[in-house]
mmCIF file of C-alpha atoms in Angstrom:
data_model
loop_
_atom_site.group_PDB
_atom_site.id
_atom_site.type_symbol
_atom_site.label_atom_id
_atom_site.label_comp_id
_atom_site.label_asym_id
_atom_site.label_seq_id
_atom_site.Cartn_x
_atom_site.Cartn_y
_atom_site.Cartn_z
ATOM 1 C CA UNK A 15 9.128 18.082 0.755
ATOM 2 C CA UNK A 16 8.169 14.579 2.178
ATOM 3 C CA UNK A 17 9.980 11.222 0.476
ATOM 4 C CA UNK A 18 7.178 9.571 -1.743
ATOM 5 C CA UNK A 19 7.264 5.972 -3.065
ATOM 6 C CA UNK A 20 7.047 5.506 -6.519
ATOM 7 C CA UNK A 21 5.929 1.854 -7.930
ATOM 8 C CA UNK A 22 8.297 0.750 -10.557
ATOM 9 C CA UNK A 23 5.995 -1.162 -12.491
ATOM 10 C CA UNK A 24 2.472 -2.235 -12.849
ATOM 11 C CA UNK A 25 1.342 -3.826 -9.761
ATOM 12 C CA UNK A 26 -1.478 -6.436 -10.194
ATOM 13 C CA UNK A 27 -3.806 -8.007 -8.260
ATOM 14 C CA UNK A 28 -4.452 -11.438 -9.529
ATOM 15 C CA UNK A 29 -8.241 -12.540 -9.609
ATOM 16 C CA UNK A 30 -9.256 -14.888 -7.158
ATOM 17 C CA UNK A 31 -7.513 -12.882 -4.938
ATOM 18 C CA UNK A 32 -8.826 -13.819 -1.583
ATOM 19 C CA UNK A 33 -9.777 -10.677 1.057
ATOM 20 C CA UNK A 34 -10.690 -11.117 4.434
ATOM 21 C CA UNK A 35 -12.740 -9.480 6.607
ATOM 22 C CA UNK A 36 -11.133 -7.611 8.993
ATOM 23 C CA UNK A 37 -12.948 -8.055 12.829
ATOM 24 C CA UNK A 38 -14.426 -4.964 14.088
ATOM 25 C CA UNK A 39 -12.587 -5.089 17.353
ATOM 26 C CA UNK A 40 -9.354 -4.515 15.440
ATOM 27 C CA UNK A 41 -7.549 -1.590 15.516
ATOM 28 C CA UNK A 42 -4.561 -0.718 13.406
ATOM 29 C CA UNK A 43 -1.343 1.445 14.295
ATOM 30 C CA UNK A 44 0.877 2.247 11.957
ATOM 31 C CA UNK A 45 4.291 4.297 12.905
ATOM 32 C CA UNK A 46 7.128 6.050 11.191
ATOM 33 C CA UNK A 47 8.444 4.513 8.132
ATOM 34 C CA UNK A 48 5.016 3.576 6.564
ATOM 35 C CA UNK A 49 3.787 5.011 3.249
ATOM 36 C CA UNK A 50 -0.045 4.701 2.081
ATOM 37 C CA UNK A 51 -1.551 5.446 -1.227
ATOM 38 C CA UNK A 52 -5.310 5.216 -2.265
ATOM 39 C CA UNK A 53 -6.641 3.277 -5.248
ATOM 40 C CA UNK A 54 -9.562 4.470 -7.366
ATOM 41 C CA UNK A 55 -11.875 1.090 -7.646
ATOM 42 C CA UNK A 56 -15.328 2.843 -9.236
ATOM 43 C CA UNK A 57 -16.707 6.456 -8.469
ATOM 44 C CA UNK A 58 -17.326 6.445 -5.439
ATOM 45 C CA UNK A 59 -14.788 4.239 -4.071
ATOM 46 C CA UNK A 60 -11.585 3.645 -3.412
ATOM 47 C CA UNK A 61 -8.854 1.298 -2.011
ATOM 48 C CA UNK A 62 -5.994 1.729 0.702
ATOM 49 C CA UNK A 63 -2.686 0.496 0.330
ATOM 50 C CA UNK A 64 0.135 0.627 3.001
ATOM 51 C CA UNK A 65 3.192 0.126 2.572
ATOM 52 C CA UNK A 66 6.457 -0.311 4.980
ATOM 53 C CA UNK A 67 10.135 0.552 4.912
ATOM 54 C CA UNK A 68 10.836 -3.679 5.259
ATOM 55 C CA UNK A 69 8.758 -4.157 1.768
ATOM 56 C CA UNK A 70 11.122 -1.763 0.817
ATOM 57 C CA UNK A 71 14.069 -3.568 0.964
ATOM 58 C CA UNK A 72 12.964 -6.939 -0.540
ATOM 59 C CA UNK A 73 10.640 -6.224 -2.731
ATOM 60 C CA UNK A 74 12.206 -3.866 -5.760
ATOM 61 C CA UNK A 75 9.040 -2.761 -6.278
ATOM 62 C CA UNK A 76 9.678 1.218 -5.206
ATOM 63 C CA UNK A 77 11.844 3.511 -5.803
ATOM 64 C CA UNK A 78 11.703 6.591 -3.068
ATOM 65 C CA UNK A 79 11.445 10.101 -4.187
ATOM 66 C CA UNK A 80 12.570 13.139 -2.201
#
């Protein structure tokens, strides 16, 4: 079985919240140590969220599962 994150509590996303928009020459690598869930927004969407073993540490906001 593969170690899982598990958010302690409810994790909001204040409004006003400001995204960018990524430039489409950029290209993303992520390694070992990351974890990634994905976020149901409406129906037919939904939202990525990665997370890394250095949020981890500082944050409290996990606890890991095995």
């Amino acid at each position: 079985m593969n170690k899982k994150l598990i958010l302690r509590d409810d994790f909001v996303i204040p409004k006003g919240t400001e995204f960018e928009l990524i430039p489409s020459n950029t290209v993303r690598t992520y390694g070992e140590g990351n974890y990634e869930a994905d976020i149901t927004t409406s129906k037919d969407t939904t939202m990525s969220i990665v997370v890394s073993e250095d949020e981890l540490e500082c944050s409290g906001l996990f606890e890991v599962s095995e």
